[in-house]
PDB file of C-alpha atoms in Angstrom:
ATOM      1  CA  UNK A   1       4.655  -8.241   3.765  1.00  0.00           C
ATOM      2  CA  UNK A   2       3.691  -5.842   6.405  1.00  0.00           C
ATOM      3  CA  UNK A   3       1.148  -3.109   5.188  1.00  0.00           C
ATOM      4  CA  UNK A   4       2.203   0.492   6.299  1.00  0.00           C
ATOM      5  CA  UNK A   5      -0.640   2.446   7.300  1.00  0.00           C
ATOM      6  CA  UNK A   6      -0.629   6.462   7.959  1.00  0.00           C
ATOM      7  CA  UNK A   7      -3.704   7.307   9.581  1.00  0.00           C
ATOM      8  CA  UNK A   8      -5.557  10.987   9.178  1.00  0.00           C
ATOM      9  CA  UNK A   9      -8.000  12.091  11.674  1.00  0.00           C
ATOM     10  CA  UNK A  10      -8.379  15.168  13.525  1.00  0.00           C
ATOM     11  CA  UNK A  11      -9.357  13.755  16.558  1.00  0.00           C
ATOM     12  CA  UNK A  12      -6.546  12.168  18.723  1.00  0.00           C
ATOM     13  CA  UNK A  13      -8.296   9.885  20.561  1.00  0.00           C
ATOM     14  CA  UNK A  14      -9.699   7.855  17.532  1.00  0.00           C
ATOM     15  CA  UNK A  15      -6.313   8.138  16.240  1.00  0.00           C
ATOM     16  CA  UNK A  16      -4.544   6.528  19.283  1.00  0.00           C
ATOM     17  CA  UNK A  17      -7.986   3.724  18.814  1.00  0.00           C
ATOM     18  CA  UNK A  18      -7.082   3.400  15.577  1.00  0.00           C
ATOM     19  CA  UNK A  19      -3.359   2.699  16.002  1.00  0.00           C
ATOM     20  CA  UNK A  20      -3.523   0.055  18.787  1.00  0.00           C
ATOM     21  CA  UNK A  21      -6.609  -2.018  16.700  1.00  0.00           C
ATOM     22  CA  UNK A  22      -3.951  -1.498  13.501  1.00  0.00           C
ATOM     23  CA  UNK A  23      -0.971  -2.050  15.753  1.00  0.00           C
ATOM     24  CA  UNK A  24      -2.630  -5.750  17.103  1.00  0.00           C
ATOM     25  CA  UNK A  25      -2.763  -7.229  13.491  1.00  0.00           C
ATOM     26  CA  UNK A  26       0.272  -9.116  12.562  1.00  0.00           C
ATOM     27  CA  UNK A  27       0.447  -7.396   9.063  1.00  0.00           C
ATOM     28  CA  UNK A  28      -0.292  -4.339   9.775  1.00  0.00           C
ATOM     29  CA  UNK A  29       1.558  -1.406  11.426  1.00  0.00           C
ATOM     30  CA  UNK A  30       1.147   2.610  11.610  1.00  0.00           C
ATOM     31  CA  UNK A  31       3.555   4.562  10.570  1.00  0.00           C
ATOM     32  CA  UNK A  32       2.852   8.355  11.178  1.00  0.00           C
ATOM     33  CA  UNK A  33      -0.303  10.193  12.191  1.00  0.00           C
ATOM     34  CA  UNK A  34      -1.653  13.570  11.109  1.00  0.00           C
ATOM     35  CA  UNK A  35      -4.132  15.924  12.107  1.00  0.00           C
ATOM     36  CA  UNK A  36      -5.496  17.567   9.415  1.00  0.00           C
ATOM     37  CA  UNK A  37      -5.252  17.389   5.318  1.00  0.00           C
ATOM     38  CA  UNK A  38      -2.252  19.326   5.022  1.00  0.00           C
ATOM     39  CA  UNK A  39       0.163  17.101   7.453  1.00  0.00           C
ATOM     40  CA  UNK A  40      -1.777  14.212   6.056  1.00  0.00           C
ATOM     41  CA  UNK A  41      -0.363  14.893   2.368  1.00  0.00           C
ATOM     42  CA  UNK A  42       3.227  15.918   4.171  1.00  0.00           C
ATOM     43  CA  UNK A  43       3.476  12.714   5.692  1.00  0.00           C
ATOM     44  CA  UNK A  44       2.248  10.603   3.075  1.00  0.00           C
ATOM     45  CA  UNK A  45       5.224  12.227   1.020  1.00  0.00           C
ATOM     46  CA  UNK A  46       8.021  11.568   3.805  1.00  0.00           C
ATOM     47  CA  UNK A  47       7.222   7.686   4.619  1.00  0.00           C
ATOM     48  CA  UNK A  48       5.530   6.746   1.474  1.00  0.00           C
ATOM     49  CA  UNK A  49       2.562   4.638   3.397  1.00  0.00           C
ATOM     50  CA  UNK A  50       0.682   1.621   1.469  1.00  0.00           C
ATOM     51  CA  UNK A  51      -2.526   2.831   2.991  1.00  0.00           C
ATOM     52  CA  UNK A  52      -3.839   5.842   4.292  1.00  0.00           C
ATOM     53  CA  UNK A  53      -7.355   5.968   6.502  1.00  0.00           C
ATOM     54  CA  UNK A  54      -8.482   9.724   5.862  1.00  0.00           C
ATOM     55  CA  UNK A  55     -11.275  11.089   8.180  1.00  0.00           C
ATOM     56  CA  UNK A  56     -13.295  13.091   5.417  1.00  0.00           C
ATOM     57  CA  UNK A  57     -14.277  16.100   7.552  1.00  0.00           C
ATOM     58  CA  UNK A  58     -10.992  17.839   9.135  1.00  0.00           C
ATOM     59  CA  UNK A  59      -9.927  21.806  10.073  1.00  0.00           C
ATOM     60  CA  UNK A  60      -8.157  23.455   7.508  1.00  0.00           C
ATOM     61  CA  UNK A  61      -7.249  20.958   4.473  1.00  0.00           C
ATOM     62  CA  UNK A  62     -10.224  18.573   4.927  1.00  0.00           C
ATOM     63  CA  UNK A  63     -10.223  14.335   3.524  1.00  0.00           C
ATOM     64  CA  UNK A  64     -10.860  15.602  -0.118  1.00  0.00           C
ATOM     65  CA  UNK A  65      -8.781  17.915  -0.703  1.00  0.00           C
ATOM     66  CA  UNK A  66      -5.716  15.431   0.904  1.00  0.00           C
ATOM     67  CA  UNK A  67      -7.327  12.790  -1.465  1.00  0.00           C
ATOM     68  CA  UNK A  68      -6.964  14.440  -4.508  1.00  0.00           C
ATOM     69  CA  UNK A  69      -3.556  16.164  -3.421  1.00  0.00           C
ATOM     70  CA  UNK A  70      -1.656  12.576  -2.539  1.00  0.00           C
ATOM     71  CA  UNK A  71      -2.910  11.116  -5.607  1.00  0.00           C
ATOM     72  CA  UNK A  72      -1.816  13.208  -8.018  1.00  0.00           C
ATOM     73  CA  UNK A  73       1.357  12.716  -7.331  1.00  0.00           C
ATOM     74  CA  UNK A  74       3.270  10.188  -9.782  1.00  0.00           C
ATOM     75  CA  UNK A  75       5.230   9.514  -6.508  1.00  0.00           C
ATOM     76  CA  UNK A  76       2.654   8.534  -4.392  1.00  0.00           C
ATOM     77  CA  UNK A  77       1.240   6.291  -7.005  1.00  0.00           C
ATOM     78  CA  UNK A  78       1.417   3.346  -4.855  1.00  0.00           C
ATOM     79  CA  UNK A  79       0.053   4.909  -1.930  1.00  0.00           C
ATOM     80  CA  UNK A  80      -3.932   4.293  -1.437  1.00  0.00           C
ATOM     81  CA  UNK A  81      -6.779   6.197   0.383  1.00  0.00           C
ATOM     82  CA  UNK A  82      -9.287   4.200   2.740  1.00  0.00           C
ATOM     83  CA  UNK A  83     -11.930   7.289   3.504  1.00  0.00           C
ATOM     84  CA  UNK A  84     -13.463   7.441   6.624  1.00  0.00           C
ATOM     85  CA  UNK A  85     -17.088   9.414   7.353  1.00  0.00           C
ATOM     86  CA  UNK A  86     -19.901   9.195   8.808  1.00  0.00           C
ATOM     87  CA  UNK A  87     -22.406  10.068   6.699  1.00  0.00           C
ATOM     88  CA  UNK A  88     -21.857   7.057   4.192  1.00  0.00           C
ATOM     89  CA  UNK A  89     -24.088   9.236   1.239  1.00  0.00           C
ATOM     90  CA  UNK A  90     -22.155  12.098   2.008  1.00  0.00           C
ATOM     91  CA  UNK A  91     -21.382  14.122  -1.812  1.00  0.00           C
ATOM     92  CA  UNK A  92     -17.814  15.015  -0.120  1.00  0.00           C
ATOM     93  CA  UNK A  93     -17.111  10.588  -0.362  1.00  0.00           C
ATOM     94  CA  UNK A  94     -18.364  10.922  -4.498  1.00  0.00           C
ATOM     95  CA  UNK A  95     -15.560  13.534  -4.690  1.00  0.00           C
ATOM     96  CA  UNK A  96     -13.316  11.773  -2.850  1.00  0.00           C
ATOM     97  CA  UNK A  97     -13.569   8.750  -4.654  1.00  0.00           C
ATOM     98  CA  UNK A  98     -13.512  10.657  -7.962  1.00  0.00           C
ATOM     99  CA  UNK A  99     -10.435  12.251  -6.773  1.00  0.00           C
ATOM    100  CA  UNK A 100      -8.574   8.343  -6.601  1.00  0.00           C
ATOM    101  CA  UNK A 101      -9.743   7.011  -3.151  1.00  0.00           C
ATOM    102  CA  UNK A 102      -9.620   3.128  -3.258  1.00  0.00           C
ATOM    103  CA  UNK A 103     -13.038   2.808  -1.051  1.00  0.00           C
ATOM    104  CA  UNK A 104     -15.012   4.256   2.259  1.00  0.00           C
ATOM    105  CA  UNK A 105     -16.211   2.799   5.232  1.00  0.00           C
ATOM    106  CA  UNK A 106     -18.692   4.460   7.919  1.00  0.00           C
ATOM    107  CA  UNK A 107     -16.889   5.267  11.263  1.00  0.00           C
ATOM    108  CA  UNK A 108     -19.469   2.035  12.803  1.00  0.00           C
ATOM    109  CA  UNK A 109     -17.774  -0.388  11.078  1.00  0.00           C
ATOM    110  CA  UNK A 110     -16.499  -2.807  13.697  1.00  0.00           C
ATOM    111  CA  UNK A 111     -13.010  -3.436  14.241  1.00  0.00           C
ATOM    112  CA  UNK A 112     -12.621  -6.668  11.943  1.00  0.00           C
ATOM    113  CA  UNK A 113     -14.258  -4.569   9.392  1.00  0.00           C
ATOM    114  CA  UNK A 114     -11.381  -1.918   9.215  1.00  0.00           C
ATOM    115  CA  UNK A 115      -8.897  -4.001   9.652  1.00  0.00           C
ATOM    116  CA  UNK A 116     -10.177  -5.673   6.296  1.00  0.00           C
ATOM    117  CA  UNK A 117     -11.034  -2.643   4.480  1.00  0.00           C
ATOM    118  CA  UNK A 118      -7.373  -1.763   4.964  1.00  0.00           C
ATOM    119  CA  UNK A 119      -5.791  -5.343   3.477  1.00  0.00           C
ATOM    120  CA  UNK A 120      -8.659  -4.625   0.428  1.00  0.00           C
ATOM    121  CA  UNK A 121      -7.558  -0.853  -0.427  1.00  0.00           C
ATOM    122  CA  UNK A 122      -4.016  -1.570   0.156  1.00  0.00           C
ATOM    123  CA  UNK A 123      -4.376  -4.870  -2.396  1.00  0.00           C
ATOM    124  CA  UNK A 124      -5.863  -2.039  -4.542  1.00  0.00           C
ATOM    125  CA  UNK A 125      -9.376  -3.233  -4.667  1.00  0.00           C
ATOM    126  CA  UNK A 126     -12.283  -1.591  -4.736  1.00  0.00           C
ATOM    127  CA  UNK A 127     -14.348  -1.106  -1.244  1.00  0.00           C
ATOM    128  CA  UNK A 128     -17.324  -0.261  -2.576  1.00  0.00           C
ATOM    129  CA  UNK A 129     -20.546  -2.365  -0.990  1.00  0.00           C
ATOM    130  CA  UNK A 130     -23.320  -2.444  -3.817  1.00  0.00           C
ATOM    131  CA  UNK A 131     -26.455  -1.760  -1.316  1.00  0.00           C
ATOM    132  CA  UNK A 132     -24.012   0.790   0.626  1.00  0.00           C
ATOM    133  CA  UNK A 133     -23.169   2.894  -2.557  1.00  0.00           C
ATOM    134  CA  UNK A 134     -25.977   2.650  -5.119  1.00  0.00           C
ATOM    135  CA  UNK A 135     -27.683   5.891  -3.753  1.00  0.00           C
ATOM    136  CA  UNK A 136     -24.139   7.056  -3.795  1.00  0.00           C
ATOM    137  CA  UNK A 137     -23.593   5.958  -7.380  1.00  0.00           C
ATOM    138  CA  UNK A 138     -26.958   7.139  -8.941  1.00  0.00           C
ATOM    139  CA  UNK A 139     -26.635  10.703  -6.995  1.00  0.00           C
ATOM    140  CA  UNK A 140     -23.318  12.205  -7.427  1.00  0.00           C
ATOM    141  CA  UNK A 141     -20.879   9.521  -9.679  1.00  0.00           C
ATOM    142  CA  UNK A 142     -23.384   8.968 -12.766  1.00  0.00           C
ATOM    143  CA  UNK A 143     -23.492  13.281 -12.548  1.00  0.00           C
ATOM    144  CA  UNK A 144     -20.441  14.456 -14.942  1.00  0.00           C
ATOM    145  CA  UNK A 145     -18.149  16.361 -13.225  1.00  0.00           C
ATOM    146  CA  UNK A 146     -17.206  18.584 -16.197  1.00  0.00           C
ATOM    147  CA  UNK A 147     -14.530  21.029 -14.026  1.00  0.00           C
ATOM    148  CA  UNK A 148     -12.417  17.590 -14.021  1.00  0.00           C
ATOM    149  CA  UNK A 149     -13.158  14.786 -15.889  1.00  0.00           C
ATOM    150  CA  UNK A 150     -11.478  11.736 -15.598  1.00  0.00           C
ATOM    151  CA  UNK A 151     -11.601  10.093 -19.089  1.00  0.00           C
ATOM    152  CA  UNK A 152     -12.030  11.216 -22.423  1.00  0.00           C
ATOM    153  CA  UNK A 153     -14.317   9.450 -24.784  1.00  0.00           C
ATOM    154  CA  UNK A 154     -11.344   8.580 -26.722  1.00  0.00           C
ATOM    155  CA  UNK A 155     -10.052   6.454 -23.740  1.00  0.00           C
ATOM    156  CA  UNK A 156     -13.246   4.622 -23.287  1.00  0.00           C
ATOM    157  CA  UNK A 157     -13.065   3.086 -26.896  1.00  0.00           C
ATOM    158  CA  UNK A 158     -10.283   1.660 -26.773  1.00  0.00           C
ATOM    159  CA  UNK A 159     -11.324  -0.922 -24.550  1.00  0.00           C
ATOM    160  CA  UNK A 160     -12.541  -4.360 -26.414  1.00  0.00           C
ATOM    161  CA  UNK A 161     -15.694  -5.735 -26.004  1.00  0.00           C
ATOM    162  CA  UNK A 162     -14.695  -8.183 -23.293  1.00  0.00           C
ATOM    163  CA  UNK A 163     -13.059  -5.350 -21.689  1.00  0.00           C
ATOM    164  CA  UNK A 164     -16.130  -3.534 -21.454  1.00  0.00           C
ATOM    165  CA  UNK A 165     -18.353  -6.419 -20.122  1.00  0.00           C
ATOM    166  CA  UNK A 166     -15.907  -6.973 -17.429  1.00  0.00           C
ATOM    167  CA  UNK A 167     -15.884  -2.899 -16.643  1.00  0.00           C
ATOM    168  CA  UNK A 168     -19.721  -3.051 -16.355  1.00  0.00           C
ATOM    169  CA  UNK A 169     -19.964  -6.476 -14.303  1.00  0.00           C
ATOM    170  CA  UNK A 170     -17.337  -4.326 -12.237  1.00  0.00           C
ATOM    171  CA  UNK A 171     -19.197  -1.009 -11.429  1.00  0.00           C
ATOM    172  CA  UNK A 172     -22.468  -3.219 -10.662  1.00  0.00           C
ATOM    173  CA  UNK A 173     -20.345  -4.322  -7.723  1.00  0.00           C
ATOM    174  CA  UNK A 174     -19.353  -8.101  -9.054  1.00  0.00           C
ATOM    175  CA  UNK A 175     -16.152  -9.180  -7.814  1.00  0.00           C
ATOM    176  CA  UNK A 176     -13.900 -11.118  -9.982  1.00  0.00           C
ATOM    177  CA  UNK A 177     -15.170 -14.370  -9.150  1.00  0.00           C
ATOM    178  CA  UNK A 178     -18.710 -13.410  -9.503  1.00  0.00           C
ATOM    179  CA  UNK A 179     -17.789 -12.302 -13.373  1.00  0.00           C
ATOM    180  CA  UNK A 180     -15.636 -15.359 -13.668  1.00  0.00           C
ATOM    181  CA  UNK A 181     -19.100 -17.453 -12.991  1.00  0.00           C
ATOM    182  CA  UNK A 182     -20.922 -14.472 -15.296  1.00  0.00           C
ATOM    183  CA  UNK A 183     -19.048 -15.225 -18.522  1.00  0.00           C
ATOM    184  CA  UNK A 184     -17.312 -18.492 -17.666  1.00  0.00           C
ATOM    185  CA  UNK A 185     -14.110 -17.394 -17.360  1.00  0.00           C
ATOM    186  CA  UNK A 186     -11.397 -17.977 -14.896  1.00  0.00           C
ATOM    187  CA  UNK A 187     -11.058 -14.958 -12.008  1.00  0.00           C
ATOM    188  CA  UNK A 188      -7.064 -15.029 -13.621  1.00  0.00           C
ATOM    189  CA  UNK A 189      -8.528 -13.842 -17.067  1.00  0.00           C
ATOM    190  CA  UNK A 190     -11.147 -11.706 -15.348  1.00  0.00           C
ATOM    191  CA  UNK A 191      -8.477  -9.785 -13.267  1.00  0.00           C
ATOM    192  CA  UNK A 192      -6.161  -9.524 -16.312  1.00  0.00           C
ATOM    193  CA  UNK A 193      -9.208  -7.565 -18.232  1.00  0.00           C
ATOM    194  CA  UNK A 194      -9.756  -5.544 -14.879  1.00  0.00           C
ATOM    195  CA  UNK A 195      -5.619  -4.280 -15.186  1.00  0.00           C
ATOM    196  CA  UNK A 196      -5.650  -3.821 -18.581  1.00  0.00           C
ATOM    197  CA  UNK A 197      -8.756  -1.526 -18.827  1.00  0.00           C
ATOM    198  CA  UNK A 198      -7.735  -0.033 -15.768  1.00  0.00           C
ATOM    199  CA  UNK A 199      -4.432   0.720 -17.925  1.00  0.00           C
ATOM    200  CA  UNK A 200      -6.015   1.557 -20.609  1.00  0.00           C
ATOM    201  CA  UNK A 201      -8.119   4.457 -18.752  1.00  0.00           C
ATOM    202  CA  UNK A 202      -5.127   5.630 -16.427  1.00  0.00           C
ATOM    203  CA  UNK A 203      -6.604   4.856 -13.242  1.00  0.00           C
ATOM    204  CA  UNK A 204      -5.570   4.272 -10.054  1.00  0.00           C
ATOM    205  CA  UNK A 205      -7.349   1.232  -8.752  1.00  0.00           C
ATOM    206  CA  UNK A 206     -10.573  -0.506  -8.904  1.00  0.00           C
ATOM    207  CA  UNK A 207     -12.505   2.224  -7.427  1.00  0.00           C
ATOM    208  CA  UNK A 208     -11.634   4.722  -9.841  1.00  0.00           C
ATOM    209  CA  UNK A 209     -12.455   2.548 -12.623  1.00  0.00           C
ATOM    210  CA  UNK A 210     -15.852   2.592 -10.844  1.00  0.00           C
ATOM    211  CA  UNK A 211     -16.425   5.892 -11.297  1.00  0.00           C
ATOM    212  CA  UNK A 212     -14.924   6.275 -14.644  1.00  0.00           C
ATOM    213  CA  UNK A 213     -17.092   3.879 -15.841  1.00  0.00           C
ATOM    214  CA  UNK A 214     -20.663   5.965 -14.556  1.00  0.00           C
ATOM    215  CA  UNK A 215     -19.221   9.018 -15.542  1.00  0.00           C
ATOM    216  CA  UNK A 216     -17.872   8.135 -18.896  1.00  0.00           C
ATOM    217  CA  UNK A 217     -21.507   6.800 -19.385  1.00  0.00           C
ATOM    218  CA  UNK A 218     -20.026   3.437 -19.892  1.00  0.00           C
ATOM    219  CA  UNK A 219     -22.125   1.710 -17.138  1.00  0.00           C
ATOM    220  CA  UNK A 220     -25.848   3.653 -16.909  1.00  0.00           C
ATOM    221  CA  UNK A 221     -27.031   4.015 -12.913  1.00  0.00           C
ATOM    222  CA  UNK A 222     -30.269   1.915 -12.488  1.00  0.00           C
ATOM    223  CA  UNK A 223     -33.087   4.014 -11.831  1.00  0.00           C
ATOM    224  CA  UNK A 224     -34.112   3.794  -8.482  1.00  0.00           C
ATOM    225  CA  UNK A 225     -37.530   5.277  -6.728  1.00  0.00           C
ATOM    226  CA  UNK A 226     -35.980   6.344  -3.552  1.00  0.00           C
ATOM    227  CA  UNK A 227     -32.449   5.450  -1.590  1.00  0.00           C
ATOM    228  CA  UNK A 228     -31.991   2.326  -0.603  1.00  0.00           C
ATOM    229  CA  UNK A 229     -31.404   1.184   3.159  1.00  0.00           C
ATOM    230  CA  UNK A 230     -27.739   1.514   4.584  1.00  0.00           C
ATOM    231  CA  UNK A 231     -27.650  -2.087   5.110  1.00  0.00           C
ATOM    232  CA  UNK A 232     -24.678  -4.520   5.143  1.00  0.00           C
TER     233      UNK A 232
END
């Protein structure tokens, strides 16, 4: 199945960069283009896209704003945000992601790199690199954000205990074969725990049940004397 991407950026010439690297993959294929937030929610609404690669900082509607507008809509459900910046610790990716982005990647990422990050967010996975987001984590997603919360307490208990352990293995940045190996499971019964927690909470995607697990206070961020290096 061929994964539709609409891509966001206010700068034309990345865009037209963008669309012939997404254009050469045999599963991939742009569908529309915007240049700002506002067109970016517009278009996501007329072609429905499986993924859309949102520059963060745009004119007018910026990346976060368009985040949060496409996925509140029931009817965009499907449709999932691959953010763009490139400042990787930026607080405007924390809101982003809290918003219901599936992931980031820095604007250096090489071409194999995006392409992947696309298939990943599109497969609704998380992108989120453990050494690339724990400064990110333990800054601005273990802070509340008490204007709009994502989870009630309520929500948060009704997950079993194996639920739980697989949440937390998950927002310490295991993937589901890593947990498998954790608790001797199969990555089957891991993933099945990861959807039904993720139901359970109303989220998006694997990203979001990230975040709603630091800010619930479900998963506590591990204290750290300074930020770690952006390293791969």
């Amino acid at each position: 199945m061929t994964i539709r991407v609409l891509l966001a950026d206010d700068q034309a010439l990345l865009r037209a960069t963008f669309r012939i690297l997404i254009d050469s993959a045999d599963d991939l294929t742009v569908i529309a283009e915007a240049a700002d937030g506002r067109e970016a929610v517009e278009l996501a609404e007329a072609h429905r896209p499986d993924v859309v690669v949102m520059d963060i900082r745009m004119p007018g509607t910026d990346g976060v704003a368009a985040t949060a507008a496409i996925c509140s809509r029931p009817e965009l459900a499907d449709t999932h945000i691959l953010v763009l910046t490139t400042f990787e610790n930026d607080e405007n990716v924390a809101k982003a992601l809290r918003a219901g982005a599936g992931g980031f990647l820095g604007k250096g990422v090489s071409p194999d790199v995006l392409l992947a990050g696309i298939r990943t967010v599109a497969a609704g996975e998380a992108l989120l690199s453990p050494t690339a987001t724990r400064a990110l984590i333990t800054r601005f997603l273990a802070t509340p954000d008490t204007d709009d919360p994502l989870v009630i307490p309520d929500a948060v208990r009704t997950l079993t205990d194996r639920e739980r352990e697989v949440v937390t293995l998950a927002a310490h940045g295991r993937s589901n074969a890593q947990i498998a190996d954790r608790l001797v499971l199969s990555p089957l019964t891991v993933r099945s725990h990861i959807q039904r927690a993720m139901t359970k909470l109303d989220v998006r995607d694997r990203a979001q049940l990230v975040v709603v697990a630091y800010q619930s206070g479900l998963v506590k961020p591990r204290p750290t004397t300074s930020d770690p290096p952006d390293t791969p």
